[in-house]
mmCIF file of C-alpha atoms in Angstrom:
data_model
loop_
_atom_site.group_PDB
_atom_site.id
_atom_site.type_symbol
_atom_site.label_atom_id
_atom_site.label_comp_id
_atom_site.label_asym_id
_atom_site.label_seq_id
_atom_site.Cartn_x
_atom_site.Cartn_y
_atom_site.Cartn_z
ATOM 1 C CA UNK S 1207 84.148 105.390 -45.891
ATOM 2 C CA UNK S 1208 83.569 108.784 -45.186
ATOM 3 C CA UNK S 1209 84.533 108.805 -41.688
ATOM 4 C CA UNK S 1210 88.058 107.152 -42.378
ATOM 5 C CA UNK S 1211 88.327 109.923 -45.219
ATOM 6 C CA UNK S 1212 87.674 112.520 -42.673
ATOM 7 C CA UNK S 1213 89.557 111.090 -40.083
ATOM 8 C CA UNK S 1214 92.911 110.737 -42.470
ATOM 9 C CA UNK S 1215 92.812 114.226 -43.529
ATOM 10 C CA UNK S 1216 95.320 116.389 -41.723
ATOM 11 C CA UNK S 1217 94.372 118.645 -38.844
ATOM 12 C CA UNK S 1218 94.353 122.157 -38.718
ATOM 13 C CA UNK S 1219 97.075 123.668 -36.076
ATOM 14 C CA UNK S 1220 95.943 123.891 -32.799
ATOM 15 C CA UNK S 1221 94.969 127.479 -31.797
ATOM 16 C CA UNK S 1222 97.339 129.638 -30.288
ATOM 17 C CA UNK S 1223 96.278 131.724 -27.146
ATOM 18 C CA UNK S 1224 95.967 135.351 -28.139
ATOM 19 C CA UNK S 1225 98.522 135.670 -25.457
ATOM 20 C CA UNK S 1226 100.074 134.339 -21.972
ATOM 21 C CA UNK S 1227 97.813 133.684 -19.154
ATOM 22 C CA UNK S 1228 98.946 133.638 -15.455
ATOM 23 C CA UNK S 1229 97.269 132.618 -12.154
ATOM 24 C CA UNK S 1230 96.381 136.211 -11.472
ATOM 25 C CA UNK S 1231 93.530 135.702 -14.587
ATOM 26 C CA UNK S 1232 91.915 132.856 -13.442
ATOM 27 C CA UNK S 1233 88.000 133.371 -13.264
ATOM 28 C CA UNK S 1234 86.973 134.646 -9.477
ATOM 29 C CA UNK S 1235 83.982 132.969 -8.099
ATOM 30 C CA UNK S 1236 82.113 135.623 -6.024
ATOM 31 C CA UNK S 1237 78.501 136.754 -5.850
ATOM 32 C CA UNK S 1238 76.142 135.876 -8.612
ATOM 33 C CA UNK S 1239 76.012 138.776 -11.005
ATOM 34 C CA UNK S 1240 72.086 139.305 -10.120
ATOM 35 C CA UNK S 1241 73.247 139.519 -6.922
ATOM 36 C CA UNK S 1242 74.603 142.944 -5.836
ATOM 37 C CA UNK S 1243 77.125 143.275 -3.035
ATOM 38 C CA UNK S 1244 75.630 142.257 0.537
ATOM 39 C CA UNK S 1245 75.299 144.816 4.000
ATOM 40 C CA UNK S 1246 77.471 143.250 7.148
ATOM 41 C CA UNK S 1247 74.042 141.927 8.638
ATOM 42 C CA UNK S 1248 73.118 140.470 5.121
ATOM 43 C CA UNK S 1249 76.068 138.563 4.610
ATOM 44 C CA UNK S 1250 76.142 137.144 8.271
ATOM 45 C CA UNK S 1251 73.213 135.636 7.940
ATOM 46 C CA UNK S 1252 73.461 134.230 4.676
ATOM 47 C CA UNK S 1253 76.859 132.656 6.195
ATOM 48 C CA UNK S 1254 74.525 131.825 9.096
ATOM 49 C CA UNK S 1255 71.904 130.062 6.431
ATOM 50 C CA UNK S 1256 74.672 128.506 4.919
ATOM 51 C CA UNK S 1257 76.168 126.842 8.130
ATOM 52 C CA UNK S 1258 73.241 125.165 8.644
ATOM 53 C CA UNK S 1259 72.295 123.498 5.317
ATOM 54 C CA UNK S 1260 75.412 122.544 5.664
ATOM 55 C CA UNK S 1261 75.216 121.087 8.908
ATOM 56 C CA UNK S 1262 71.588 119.338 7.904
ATOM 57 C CA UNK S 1263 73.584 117.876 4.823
ATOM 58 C CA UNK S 1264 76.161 116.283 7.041
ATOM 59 C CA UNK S 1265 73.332 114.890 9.537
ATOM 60 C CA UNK S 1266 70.994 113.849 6.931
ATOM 61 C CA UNK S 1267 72.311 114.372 3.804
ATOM 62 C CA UNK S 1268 71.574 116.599 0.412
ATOM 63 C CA UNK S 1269 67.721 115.163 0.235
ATOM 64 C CA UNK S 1270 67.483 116.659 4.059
ATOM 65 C CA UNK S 1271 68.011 119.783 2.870
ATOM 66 C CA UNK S 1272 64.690 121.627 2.498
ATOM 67 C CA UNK S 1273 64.071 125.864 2.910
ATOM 68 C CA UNK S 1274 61.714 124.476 5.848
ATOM 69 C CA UNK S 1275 64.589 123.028 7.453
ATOM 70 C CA UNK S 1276 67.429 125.240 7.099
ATOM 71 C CA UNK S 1277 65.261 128.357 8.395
ATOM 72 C CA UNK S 1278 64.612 126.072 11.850
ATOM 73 C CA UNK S 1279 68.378 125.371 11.706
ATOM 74 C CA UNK S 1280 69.223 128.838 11.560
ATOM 75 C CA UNK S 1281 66.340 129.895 13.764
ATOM 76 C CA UNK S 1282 65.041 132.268 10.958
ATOM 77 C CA UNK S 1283 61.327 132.431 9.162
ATOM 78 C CA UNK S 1284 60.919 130.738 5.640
ATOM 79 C CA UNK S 1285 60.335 133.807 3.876
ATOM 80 C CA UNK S 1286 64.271 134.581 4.968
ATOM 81 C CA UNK S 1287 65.623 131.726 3.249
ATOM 82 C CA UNK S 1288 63.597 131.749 -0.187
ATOM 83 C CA UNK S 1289 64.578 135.590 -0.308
ATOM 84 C CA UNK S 1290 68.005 135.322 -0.021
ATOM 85 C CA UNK S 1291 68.382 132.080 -2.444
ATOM 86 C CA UNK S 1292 64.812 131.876 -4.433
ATOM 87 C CA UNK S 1293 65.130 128.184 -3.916
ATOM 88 C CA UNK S 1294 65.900 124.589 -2.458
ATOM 89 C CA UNK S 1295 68.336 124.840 -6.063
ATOM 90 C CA UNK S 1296 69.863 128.199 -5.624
ATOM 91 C CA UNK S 1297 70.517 127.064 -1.910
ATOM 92 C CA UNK S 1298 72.532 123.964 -2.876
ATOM 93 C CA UNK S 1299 73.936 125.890 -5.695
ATOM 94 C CA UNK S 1300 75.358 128.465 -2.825
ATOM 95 C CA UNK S 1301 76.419 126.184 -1.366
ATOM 96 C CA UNK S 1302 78.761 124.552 -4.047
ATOM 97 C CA UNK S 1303 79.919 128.131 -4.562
ATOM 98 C CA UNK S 1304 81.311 128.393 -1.352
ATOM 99 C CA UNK S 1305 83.216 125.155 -1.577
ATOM 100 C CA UNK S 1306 84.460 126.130 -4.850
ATOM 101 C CA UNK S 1307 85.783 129.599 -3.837
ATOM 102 C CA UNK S 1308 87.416 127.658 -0.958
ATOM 103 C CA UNK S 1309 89.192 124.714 -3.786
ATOM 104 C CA UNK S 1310 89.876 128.038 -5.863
ATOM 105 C CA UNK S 1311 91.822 129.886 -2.934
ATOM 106 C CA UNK S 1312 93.826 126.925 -2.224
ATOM 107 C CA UNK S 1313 95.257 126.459 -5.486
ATOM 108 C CA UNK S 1314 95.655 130.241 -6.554
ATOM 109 C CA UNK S 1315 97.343 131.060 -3.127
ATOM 110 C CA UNK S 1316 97.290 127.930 -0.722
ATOM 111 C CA UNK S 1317 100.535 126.452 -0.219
ATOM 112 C CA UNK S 1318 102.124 123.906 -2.425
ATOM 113 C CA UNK S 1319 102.266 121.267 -4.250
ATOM 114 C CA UNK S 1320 98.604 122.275 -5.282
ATOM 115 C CA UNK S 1321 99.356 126.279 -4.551
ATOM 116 C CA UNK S 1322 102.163 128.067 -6.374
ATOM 117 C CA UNK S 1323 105.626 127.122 -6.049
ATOM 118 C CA UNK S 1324 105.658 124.032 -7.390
ATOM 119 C CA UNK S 1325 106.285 122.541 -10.763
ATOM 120 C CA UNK S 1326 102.896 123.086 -12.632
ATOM 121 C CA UNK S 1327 102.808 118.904 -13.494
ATOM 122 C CA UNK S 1328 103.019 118.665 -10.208
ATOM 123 C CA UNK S 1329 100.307 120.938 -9.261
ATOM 124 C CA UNK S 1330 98.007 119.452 -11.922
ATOM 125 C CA UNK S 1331 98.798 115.764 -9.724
ATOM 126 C CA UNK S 1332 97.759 117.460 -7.006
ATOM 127 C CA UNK S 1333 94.517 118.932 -8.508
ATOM 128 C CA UNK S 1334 93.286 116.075 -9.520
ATOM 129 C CA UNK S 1335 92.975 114.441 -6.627
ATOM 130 C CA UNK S 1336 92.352 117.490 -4.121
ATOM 131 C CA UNK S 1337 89.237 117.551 -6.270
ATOM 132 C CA UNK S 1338 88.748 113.843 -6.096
ATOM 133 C CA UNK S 1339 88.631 113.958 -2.642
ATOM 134 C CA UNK S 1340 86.454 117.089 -2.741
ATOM 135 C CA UNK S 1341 83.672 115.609 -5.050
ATOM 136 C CA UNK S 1342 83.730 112.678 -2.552
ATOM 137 C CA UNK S 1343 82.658 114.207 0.126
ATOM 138 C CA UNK S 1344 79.991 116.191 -1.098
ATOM 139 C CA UNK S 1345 78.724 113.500 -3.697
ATOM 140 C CA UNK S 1346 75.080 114.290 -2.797
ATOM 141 C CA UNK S 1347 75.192 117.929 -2.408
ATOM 142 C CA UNK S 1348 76.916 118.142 -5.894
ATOM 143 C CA UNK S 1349 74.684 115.614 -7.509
ATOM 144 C CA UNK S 1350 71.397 117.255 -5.934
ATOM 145 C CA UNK S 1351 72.806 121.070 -6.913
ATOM 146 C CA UNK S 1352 74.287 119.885 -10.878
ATOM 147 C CA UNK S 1353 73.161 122.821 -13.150
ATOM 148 C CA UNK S 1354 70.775 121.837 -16.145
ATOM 149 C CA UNK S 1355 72.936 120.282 -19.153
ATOM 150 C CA UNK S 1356 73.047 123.775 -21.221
ATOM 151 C CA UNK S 1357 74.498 125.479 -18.497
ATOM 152 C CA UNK S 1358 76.710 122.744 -17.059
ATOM 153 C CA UNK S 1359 79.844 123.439 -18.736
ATOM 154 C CA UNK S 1360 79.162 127.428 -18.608
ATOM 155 C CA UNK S 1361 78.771 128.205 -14.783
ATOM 156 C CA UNK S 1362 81.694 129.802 -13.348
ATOM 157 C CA UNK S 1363 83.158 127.500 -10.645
ATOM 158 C CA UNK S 1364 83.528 124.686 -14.107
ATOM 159 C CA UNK S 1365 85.226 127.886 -15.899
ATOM 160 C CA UNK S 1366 87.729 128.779 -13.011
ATOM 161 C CA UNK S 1367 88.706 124.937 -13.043
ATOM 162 C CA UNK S 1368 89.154 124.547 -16.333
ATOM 163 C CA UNK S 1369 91.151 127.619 -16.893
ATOM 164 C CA UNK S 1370 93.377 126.636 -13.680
ATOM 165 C CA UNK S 1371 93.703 123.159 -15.706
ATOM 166 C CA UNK S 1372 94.670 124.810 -18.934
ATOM 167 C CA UNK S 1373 96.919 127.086 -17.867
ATOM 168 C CA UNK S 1374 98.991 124.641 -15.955
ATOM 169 C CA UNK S 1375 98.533 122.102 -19.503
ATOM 170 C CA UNK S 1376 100.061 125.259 -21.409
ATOM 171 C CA UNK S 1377 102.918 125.310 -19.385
ATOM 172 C CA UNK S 1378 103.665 121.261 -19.701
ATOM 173 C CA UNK S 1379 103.341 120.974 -23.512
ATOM 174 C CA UNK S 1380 102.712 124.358 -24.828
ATOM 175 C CA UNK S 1381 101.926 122.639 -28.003
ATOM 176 C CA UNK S 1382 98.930 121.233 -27.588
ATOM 177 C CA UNK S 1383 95.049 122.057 -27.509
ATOM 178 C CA UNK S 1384 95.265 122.872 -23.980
ATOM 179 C CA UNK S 1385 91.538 123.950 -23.531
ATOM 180 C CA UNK S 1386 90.189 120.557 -24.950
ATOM 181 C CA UNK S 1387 92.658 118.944 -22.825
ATOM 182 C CA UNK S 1388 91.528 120.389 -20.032
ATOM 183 C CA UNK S 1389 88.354 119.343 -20.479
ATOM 184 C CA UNK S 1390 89.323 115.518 -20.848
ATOM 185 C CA UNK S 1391 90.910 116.179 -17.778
ATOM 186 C CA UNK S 1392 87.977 117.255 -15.928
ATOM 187 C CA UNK S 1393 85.600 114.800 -17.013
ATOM 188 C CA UNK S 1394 87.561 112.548 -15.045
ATOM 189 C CA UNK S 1395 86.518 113.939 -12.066
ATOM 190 C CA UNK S 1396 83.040 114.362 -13.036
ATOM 191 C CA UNK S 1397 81.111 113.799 -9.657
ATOM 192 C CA UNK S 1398 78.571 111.829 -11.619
ATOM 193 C CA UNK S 1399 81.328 109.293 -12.791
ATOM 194 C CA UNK S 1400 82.951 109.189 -9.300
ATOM 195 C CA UNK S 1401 79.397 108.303 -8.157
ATOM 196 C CA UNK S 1402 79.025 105.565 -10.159
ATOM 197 C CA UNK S 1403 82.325 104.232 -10.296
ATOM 198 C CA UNK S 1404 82.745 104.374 -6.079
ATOM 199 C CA UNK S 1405 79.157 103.691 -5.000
ATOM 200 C CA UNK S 1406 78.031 101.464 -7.876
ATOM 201 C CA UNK S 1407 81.295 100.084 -9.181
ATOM 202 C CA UNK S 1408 83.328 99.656 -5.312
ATOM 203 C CA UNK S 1409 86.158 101.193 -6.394
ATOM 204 C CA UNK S 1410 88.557 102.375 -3.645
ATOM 205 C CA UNK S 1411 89.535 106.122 -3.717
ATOM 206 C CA UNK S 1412 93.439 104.974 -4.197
ATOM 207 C CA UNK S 1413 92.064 103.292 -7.660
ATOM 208 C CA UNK S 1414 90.857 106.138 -8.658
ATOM 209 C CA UNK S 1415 94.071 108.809 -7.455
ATOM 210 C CA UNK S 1416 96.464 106.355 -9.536
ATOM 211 C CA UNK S 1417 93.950 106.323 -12.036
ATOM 212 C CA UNK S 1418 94.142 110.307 -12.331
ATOM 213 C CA UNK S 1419 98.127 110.433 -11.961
ATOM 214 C CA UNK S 1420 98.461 107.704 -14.820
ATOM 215 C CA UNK S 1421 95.903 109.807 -17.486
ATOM 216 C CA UNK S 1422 98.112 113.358 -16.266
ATOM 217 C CA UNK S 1423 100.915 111.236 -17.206
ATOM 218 C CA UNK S 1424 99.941 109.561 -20.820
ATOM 219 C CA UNK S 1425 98.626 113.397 -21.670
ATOM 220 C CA UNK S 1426 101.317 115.127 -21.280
ATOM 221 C CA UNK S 1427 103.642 112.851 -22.253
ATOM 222 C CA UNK S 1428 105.453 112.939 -19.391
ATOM 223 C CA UNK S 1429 107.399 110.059 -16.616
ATOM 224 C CA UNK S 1430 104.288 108.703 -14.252
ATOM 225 C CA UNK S 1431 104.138 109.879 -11.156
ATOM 226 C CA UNK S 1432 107.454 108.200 -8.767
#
């Protein structure tokens, strides 16, 4: 009976913040910090590089991606590729960067309900199911690119989200563990789970939206969704 023992005993009190955070201190995505600050002709064609594994990923999808054929894409020698991303993983992982510093614009400055300006549970509706939509479309690219299991949780376009996620949750019901809600939040939207649950399961996309608005809803505690 141990476990009932442990589980009756009463909780410490959540941990406070050591103070207030605001949009402005969300974690920027931006060059890896190995990687030091790109020339004008650098950057161009790494933007060039990226174009086309992402055009070969929308022709062929994430297993058509290989160094071979994003240098013929981009018209550029092998060597080219490998030295600007080492390999076919920090490619894809480049490539998830970019789309995350694009999600991460659009809800730090894009326009509301998902940018500032509106009420945060209303942002944190919106969120969830811009990144729905998001992992949907680039199932393979983000299944293909996910970062080994002890670096998951630690790579920085995971830590912008789940900041973004906590600070809204802190402003909703200050009194709770935001952080850990924020992660139950988030594995929601795991792209494995959305995998399995749209391309195994069937389930339609508008399932899975009401499904997200409904758990915002029973966490915080608050009216579902009109």
């Amino acid at each position: 009976m141990l476990y009932a023992g442990f589980m009756s005993a009463a909780l410490p009190p959540f941990p406070r913040p050591q103070g207030p955070l605001g949009e402005t201190e969300l974690f920027q995505l931006g060059p890896r910090e190995e990687e030091p600050c790109l020339r004008a002709d650098a950057a161009r064609n790494r933007a060039r590089l990226l174009e086309a594994a992402a055009r070969l990923i929308a022709e062929h999808g994430a297993a058509g991606v290989t160094m071979e054929a994003v240098a013929a894409a981009a018209q550029v020698g092998k060597g080219t590729v490998f030295r600007r991303f080492g390999d076919r993983t920090g490619l894809l992982m480049a490539l998830l960067d970019h789309s995350a510093q694009q999600l991460q614009a659009d809800f730090m400055s894009g326009p509301p309900p998902l940018g500032p300006g509106a009420p945060p549970l209303e942002r944190l509706r919106a969120f969830g199911v811009a990144l729905l939509y998001r992992s949907v479309e680039q199932l393979d690219l983000q299944l293909a690119a996910e970062p080994e299991p002890t670096r998951r949780f630690s790579h920085p376009s995971y830590r912008a989200l789940a900041m973004h996620v906590t600070i809204l949750l802190r402003q909703i019901v200050p009194d709770a563990d935001c952080e850990l809600l924020a992660r139950t939040l988030l594995a929601y939207l795991d792209a494995a789970q959305i995998h399995h649950l749209t391309r195994e399961c069937g389930m339609p996309m508008e399932r899975l939206e009401a499904g997200w608005t409904d758990l915002v809803a029973r966490v915080t505690g608050t009216a579902p969704a009109a």
